Coordinates of C-alpha atoms and ligand atoms in Angstrom, one line a residue:
M23 CA 25.0 48.7 123.3
S24 CA 27.0 46.0 121.8
S25 CA 26.5 45.2 118.3
N26 CA 26.7 42.1 115.9
R27 CA 27.7 43.9 113.0
T28 CA 30.4 43.2 111.4
L29 CA 33.3 45.5 110.3
M30 CA 35.9 44.4 107.9
V31 CA 38.7 46.7 107.5
L32 CA 41.2 46.5 104.9
P33 CA 44.2 48.4 105.3
G34 CA 46.2 48.1 102.1
D35 CA 49.4 49.8 101.4
G36 CA 51.9 52.8 101.9
V37 CA 50.4 54.3 104.8
G38 CA 46.8 52.9 104.9
P39 CA 48.3 50.4 107.2
E40 CA 49.3 52.6 109.7
V41 CA 46.5 55.7 109.6
V42 CA 44.0 52.5 109.7
K43 CA 46.1 50.6 113.0
E44 CA 45.4 54.4 114.4
T45 CA 41.7 54.6 113.7
L46 CA 41.5 51.0 115.3
R47 CA 42.3 52.7 118.4
V48 CA 39.3 55.1 118.8
V49 CA 37.0 51.8 117.7
D50 CA 38.9 50.5 120.8
W51 CA 37.9 53.8 122.6
L52 CA 34.2 53.2 121.9
G53 CA 34.1 50.0 123.0
K54 CA 35.6 50.9 126.8
N55 CA 33.6 53.7 126.7
K56 CA 30.6 53.8 125.1
S57 CA 30.1 49.9 125.1
I58 CA 29.6 49.3 121.2
S59 CA 31.5 46.5 120.2
F60 CA 31.5 45.3 116.2
N61 CA 33.0 41.6 114.8
I62 CA 36.3 42.9 113.2
K63 CA 37.8 41.4 109.7
E64 CA 40.8 42.4 108.7
G65 CA 41.9 41.3 105.0
L66 CA 44.8 42.2 102.5
V67 CA 44.1 44.1 99.1
G68 CA 46.1 46.0 97.2
G69 CA 50.0 45.4 97.0
A70 CA 50.0 43.8 100.2
S71 CA 47.3 41.2 98.8
Y72 CA 49.7 40.7 95.4
D73 CA 52.6 40.4 97.5
K74 CA 51.0 37.3 99.2
Y75 CA 49.0 36.0 96.8
G76 CA 49.6 37.0 93.4
T77 CA 46.3 39.0 93.1
P78 CA 45.6 42.3 94.4
L79 CA 41.8 41.0 95.7
T80 CA 41.2 37.7 96.3
D81 CA 38.0 35.7 96.1
E82 CA 37.6 35.2 100.0
T83 CA 38.5 38.9 100.9
L84 CA 35.7 39.9 98.8
A85 CA 33.2 37.6 99.6
D86 CA 34.4 38.8 103.5
S87 CA 33.6 42.7 102.0
I88 CA 30.2 41.5 100.7
D89 CA 29.2 39.8 103.7
S90 CA 30.3 42.8 106.0
D91 CA 28.0 45.7 107.3
A92 CA 30.5 48.3 106.2
I93 CA 34.1 48.7 104.8
L94 CA 37.3 50.5 106.6
F95 CA 38.9 51.0 104.0
G96 CA 43.2 52.5 103.6
A97 CA 44.6 52.9 100.6
V98 CA 46.3 51.0 97.8
G99 CA 49.1 51.3 95.3
G100 CA 53.3 52.2 95.1
P101 CA 55.7 53.0 93.2
K102 CA 57.1 48.8 94.2
Y103 CA 54.3 47.9 91.4
E104 CA 54.7 49.9 89.1
G105 CA 55.9 46.8 86.3
V106 CA 53.2 44.5 87.7
P107 CA 50.4 43.9 84.9
F108 CA 47.8 45.8 84.8
E109 CA 45.0 43.9 85.6
K110 CA 47.3 42.8 89.2
R111 CA 48.1 46.3 89.9
P112 CA 47.0 47.2 93.5
E113 CA 44.2 49.6 92.3
N114 CA 42.4 47.3 90.6
G115 CA 41.6 45.6 94.1
L116 CA 39.9 48.7 94.8
L117 CA 38.0 48.6 91.6
K118 CA 37.0 45.5 91.7
L119 CA 35.3 46.2 95.1
R120 CA 33.7 48.6 93.8
K121 CA 32.2 47.1 90.6
E122 CA 31.5 43.7 92.7
M123 CA 29.5 45.8 95.3
D124 CA 28.2 47.9 93.1
L125 CA 29.3 51.0 95.4
F126 CA 27.8 53.5 92.8
A127 CA 27.7 56.6 94.6
N128 CA 31.0 57.7 96.2
L129 CA 30.0 60.7 98.6
R130 CA 32.8 63.3 99.0
P131 CA 32.6 65.8 101.3
A132 CA 35.1 68.8 100.9
M133 CA 34.8 70.9 104.7
V134 CA 37.3 73.6 106.0
F135 CA 37.9 72.8 109.5
P136 CA 37.8 76.8 111.3
A137 CA 41.2 76.3 112.8
L138 CA 42.7 75.1 109.0
V139 CA 41.4 78.1 107.8
D140 CA 45.1 79.2 107.3
A141 CA 46.2 75.9 106.1
S142 CA 45.1 76.4 102.5
S143 CA 46.9 77.8 99.9
L144 CA 43.3 80.0 98.7
K145 CA 43.0 83.2 101.1
P146 CA 41.3 83.0 104.1
E147 CA 37.6 84.7 102.6
I148 CA 37.7 82.2 99.7
I149 CA 37.6 79.4 102.0
S150 CA 36.4 79.8 105.2
G151 CA 33.3 78.1 106.5
L152 CA 33.5 76.3 103.2
D153 CA 31.2 72.9 103.1
I154 CA 30.4 70.9 99.5
L155 CA 29.9 67.6 98.9
I156 CA 30.9 65.9 95.8
V157 CA 28.7 63.1 94.6
R158 CA 31.0 60.7 92.1
E159 CA 29.3 58.1 89.9
L160 CA 31.7 55.2 90.8
T161 CA 30.8 52.0 89.2
G162 CA 30.5 53.6 85.4
G163 CA 32.0 55.5 82.5
I164 CA 35.6 55.7 81.4
Y165 CA 36.9 53.2 84.5
F166 CA 34.8 50.5 83.3
A167 CA 33.4 50.7 80.2
E168 CA 34.1 48.8 77.2
P169 CA 35.7 48.6 75.0
R170 CA 38.9 49.8 76.0
G171 CA 42.8 48.4 74.9
I172 CA 45.7 49.0 73.4
E173 CA 46.3 47.5 69.7
E174 CA 48.3 47.7 66.9
V175 CA 47.7 50.0 64.4
N176 CA 51.0 49.2 62.2
K177 CA 54.6 48.0 63.0
D178 CA 55.4 51.5 64.3
T179 CA 51.8 52.9 65.5
K180 CA 49.8 51.6 68.5
K181 CA 46.5 52.8 69.6
G182 CA 45.4 53.5 73.0
Y183 CA 41.5 53.8 73.9
D184 CA 38.7 53.9 76.4
T185 CA 35.1 54.4 76.5
N186 CA 33.0 56.6 78.5
L187 CA 29.8 55.4 78.5
Y188 CA 26.9 55.7 80.6
T189 CA 23.1 54.6 80.7
T190 CA 19.8 56.1 81.5
P191 CA 19.6 54.2 84.6
E192 CA 23.1 54.7 85.4
I193 CA 22.6 58.7 85.5
E194 CA 19.1 58.3 87.1
R195 CA 20.6 56.4 89.9
I196 CA 23.5 58.9 90.9
G197 CA 21.3 62.0 90.3
R198 CA 18.8 60.7 92.5
V199 CA 21.4 60.0 95.1
A200 CA 22.4 63.4 95.0
F201 CA 18.9 64.9 95.0
D202 CA 18.2 63.3 98.0
L203 CA 21.6 64.7 99.6
A204 CA 20.8 68.2 98.6
R205 CA 17.1 68.4 99.7
A206 CA 19.0 67.2 103.2
R207 CA 21.6 70.2 103.0
K208 CA 21.1 73.7 101.4
G209 CA 19.4 72.3 98.4
K210 CA 21.6 73.7 95.8
L211 CA 22.9 70.9 93.0
T212 CA 25.3 71.2 89.9
S213 CA 25.7 68.4 87.4
V214 CA 28.7 68.4 85.8
E215 CA 29.8 67.5 82.5
K216 CA 31.3 68.1 78.7
A217 CA 28.0 68.1 77.0
N218 CA 29.6 70.4 74.6
V219 CA 31.8 67.7 73.5
M220 CA 31.3 64.6 74.8
M221 CA 27.8 62.2 73.7
S222 CA 28.0 61.0 77.2
G223 CA 27.6 64.2 78.4
V224 CA 25.0 65.1 76.5
L225 CA 23.0 62.3 77.5
W226 CA 23.4 63.0 81.1
R227 CA 22.5 66.2 80.7
E228 CA 19.2 65.4 79.6
V229 CA 18.5 62.2 81.9
M230 CA 19.5 64.9 84.7
N231 CA 16.9 67.3 83.2
T232 CA 14.3 64.9 83.0
L233 CA 14.6 63.4 86.1
F234 CA 14.9 67.1 87.6
D235 CA 11.3 68.1 86.3
K236 CA 9.6 64.3 87.5
E237 CA 11.8 64.0 90.9
G238 CA 13.2 67.5 91.6
N239 CA 10.9 68.8 94.0
G240 CA 12.8 71.2 96.7
I241 CA 15.6 71.6 95.1
E242 CA 17.6 73.9 92.5
M243 CA 19.9 72.5 89.9
S244 CA 22.0 73.9 87.6
H245 CA 24.8 72.4 85.0
M246 CA 27.9 73.2 84.2
Y247 CA 31.1 72.2 82.2
A248 CA 33.5 70.3 83.9
D249 CA 36.4 72.5 82.7
N250 CA 34.5 75.4 84.7
C251 CA 33.3 73.4 87.3
A252 CA 37.3 72.9 88.3
M253 CA 38.3 77.1 87.5
Q254 CA 34.9 77.7 89.7
L255 CA 36.0 75.3 92.5
V256 CA 39.7 77.4 93.2
R257 CA 37.6 81.1 92.1
D258 CA 34.9 80.9 94.5
P259 CA 34.0 77.2 95.7
K260 CA 31.6 78.6 98.1
Q261 CA 29.0 79.0 95.6
F262 CA 28.5 75.3 95.3
D263 CA 26.5 73.0 97.6
V264 CA 26.6 69.7 96.2
I265 CA 27.9 68.7 92.9
V266 CA 27.1 65.4 91.1
T267 CA 29.0 64.1 87.7
D268 CA 30.6 61.2 86.5
N269 CA 32.9 58.7 87.4
L270 CA 36.4 60.6 85.8
F271 CA 35.5 64.3 86.4
G272 CA 34.6 63.3 90.0
D273 CA 38.1 61.7 90.6
I274 CA 39.6 64.7 89.0
L275 CA 37.3 67.3 90.4
S276 CA 37.2 65.5 94.5
D277 CA 40.9 66.0 94.8
C278 CA 40.9 70.1 93.7
A279 CA 37.8 70.1 95.9
A280 CA 40.1 68.7 98.7
M281 CA 42.9 70.5 98.4
L282 CA 40.9 73.8 99.2
T283 CA 40.6 72.5 102.7
G284 CA 44.2 72.9 103.5
S285 CA 45.1 69.1 103.0
L286 CA 44.0 65.4 101.6
G287 CA 45.2 64.1 104.9
M288 CA 41.8 65.1 106.1
L289 CA 39.0 64.1 103.9
P290 CA 37.0 60.8 104.3
S291 CA 34.6 59.6 101.8
A292 CA 31.8 57.0 101.4
S293 CA 30.9 54.4 98.3
L294 CA 27.4 53.6 98.9
G295 CA 25.1 51.1 97.0
S296 CA 21.6 50.9 96.3
I297 CA 19.6 49.4 99.2
D298 CA 18.6 46.1 99.2
K299 CA 14.7 46.0 99.2
N300 CA 14.4 42.8 101.2
T301 CA 17.4 43.3 104.0
G302 CA 17.0 47.1 104.2
K303 CA 20.8 46.9 103.9
R304 CA 23.6 48.6 101.4
H305 CA 27.0 47.9 100.7
A306 CA 29.0 50.5 102.2
M307 CA 33.0 51.0 102.2
Y308 CA 34.7 54.6 103.7
E309 CA 37.8 55.2 102.8
P310 CA 40.1 59.0 103.0
V311 CA 40.3 60.6 99.5
H312 CA 44.4 60.8 99.8
G313 CA 46.0 57.9 98.0
S314 CA 49.1 55.7 99.8
A315 CA 51.6 58.5 100.0
P316 CA 54.4 56.0 98.9
D317 CA 56.7 59.2 99.9
I318 CA 56.1 59.0 104.0
A319 CA 54.6 55.7 104.3
G320 CA 56.0 53.9 107.1
K321 CA 57.7 57.1 108.6
G322 CA 54.9 57.4 111.3
L323 CA 54.0 60.8 109.6
A324 CA 50.7 60.4 107.8
N325 CA 47.6 62.4 109.5
P326 CA 45.1 59.6 110.2
L327 CA 42.6 62.6 110.7
A328 CA 40.9 61.3 107.1
E329 CA 40.8 57.6 107.9
L330 CA 39.3 58.8 111.0
L331 CA 36.7 60.8 109.5
S332 CA 36.2 57.7 107.2
L333 CA 35.4 55.8 110.5
S334 CA 32.6 58.6 111.4
M335 CA 30.9 58.8 108.0
L336 CA 30.5 54.8 108.5
L337 CA 29.3 54.9 112.1
R338 CA 27.0 57.5 111.0
Y339 CA 26.0 56.2 107.6
S340 CA 26.0 52.1 108.3
F341 CA 25.4 52.1 111.8
E342 CA 22.7 55.1 113.1
M343 CA 25.4 55.8 115.4
K344 CA 25.0 59.4 114.9
E345 CA 25.9 60.3 118.3
E346 CA 29.5 58.6 118.2
S347 CA 29.6 59.8 114.5
D348 CA 29.0 63.7 116.1
L349 CA 31.6 62.7 119.2
I350 CA 34.5 62.1 116.8
D351 CA 33.9 65.0 114.4
N352 CA 33.6 67.5 117.6
A353 CA 37.5 65.8 119.4
V354 CA 39.0 66.2 115.8
S355 CA 37.3 69.8 115.3
K356 CA 38.8 70.5 119.3
A357 CA 42.1 68.3 118.6
L358 CA 42.5 71.0 115.7
E359 CA 42.2 74.0 118.0
S360 CA 45.7 73.6 120.2
G361 CA 48.0 71.0 119.9
P362 CA 51.0 69.3 117.9
R363 CA 49.7 68.9 114.4
T364 CA 51.5 66.1 111.8
P365 CA 53.2 68.0 108.5
D366 CA 50.6 68.0 105.9
I367 CA 48.3 70.5 108.2
M368 CA 51.8 72.4 110.4
A369 CA 51.1 75.9 111.2
P370 CA 53.5 78.0 113.0
G371 CA 54.0 77.7 116.3
R372 CA 52.1 74.6 116.5
E373 CA 54.6 71.1 117.6
K374 CA 55.1 68.7 115.1
A375 CA 52.7 65.7 115.5
G376 CA 53.4 61.9 114.0
T377 CA 50.8 60.0 113.2
K378 CA 50.0 58.2 116.3
D379 CA 50.5 61.3 118.6
M380 CA 47.8 63.3 116.3
M381 CA 45.6 60.3 117.6
D382 CA 46.4 60.6 121.1
L383 CA 45.6 64.0 121.2
V384 CA 42.2 63.3 119.6
I385 CA 41.7 60.1 122.0
R386 CA 42.4 62.9 125.2
K387 CA 39.7 65.2 123.5
L388 CA 37.1 62.3 123.4
E389 CA 37.3 61.5 126.9
E390 CA 37.6 65.5 127.7
I391 CA 34.6 65.7 125.6
T392 CA 33.2 62.8 127.3
N393 CA 33.9 63.5 131.0
Ligands
LIG8 C1 40.3 57.9 93.7 C2 41.8 57.4 93.4 C3 41.3 56.0 93.1 C4 40.1 56.3 91.6 C5 42.5 55.3 92.2 C6 43.4 54.6 93.2 C7 42.2 53.6 91.3 O1 42.7 58.0 92.6 O2 39.7 57.3 94.9 O3 40.1 59.2 94.3 O4 41.0 57.0 90.4 O5 39.0 56.2 91.9
LIG9 MG1 41.4 60.1 93.2

């Protein structure tokens, strides 16, 4: 099956280009072996864009991204950009893409592959079989709300402040996404805020309860404070199925959940907009949860599997290619069973793999499974 879909590729900074390059080998493989092809467009984002154009996201790259059917994103940021003015920082390229495309629903699954149980810093019995999903609100809250700023109070003192603000419709739409996802899984939803200290948390809980009364059939919902949720995630993560939370808590809790699985280098994510009533399409961007990892960038050591699993999510959620997505997931799982591993998931008795070796192994598994 050939396709006229456009895949926008934004490798970004640090290890981003390395893991994207290896992941595109699987796109090639699918082209040759499954007759699937996309129109691929590439663009610069983050520091890479800043270096060339003086901005972390140009209008052209944003327009191409908006026009595409899905975006495969690498990572942005690095110590080189620490002195750059705040609005021009690499992270702002990513935040602008999320905001301009209204990618409000961020899905961050944390799954433990059987072969990686020992890579976690937690005891095997706590994490084996773990499969949870964090649904993070991505375009509101403290990341974007006004007022925010740094101002002078007097000649010796400044104040820096941010606003955590949510409206009823913003909470409802992320709540609905979480309900649907929970319904398609084990039906258990935990809504997380700090309604004990934050007004935005009080509203969050109120809106989630009202929504649940109207649309919550088929699921169970409970509430949890964010600090308790952080603790429960390391104490007994398997109590969760789907967690829905705001932008900042989602950022923090998803890093925590990711590490339960042994390595940040394994986790993909999807950021989805709402479905356009006229075209039936939705904007979507797929990216690994890990960042640009400047400490290992350029060394060919990064684990490319989170990027590859992000491609798998892209095929599943944006291109309705479930079979190909399953095939990739399966090949990753098999690649972990034996053979070399990247340093982040190293285990006794395994040889060391670099970024390319890891993907060579996955491609060998793709071939074994399909022949
Ligand atoms: C993430 C990252 C981003 C965030 C940064 C790079 C802006 O940490 O996607 O979790 O804070 O959202
Ligand atoms: Mg983060």
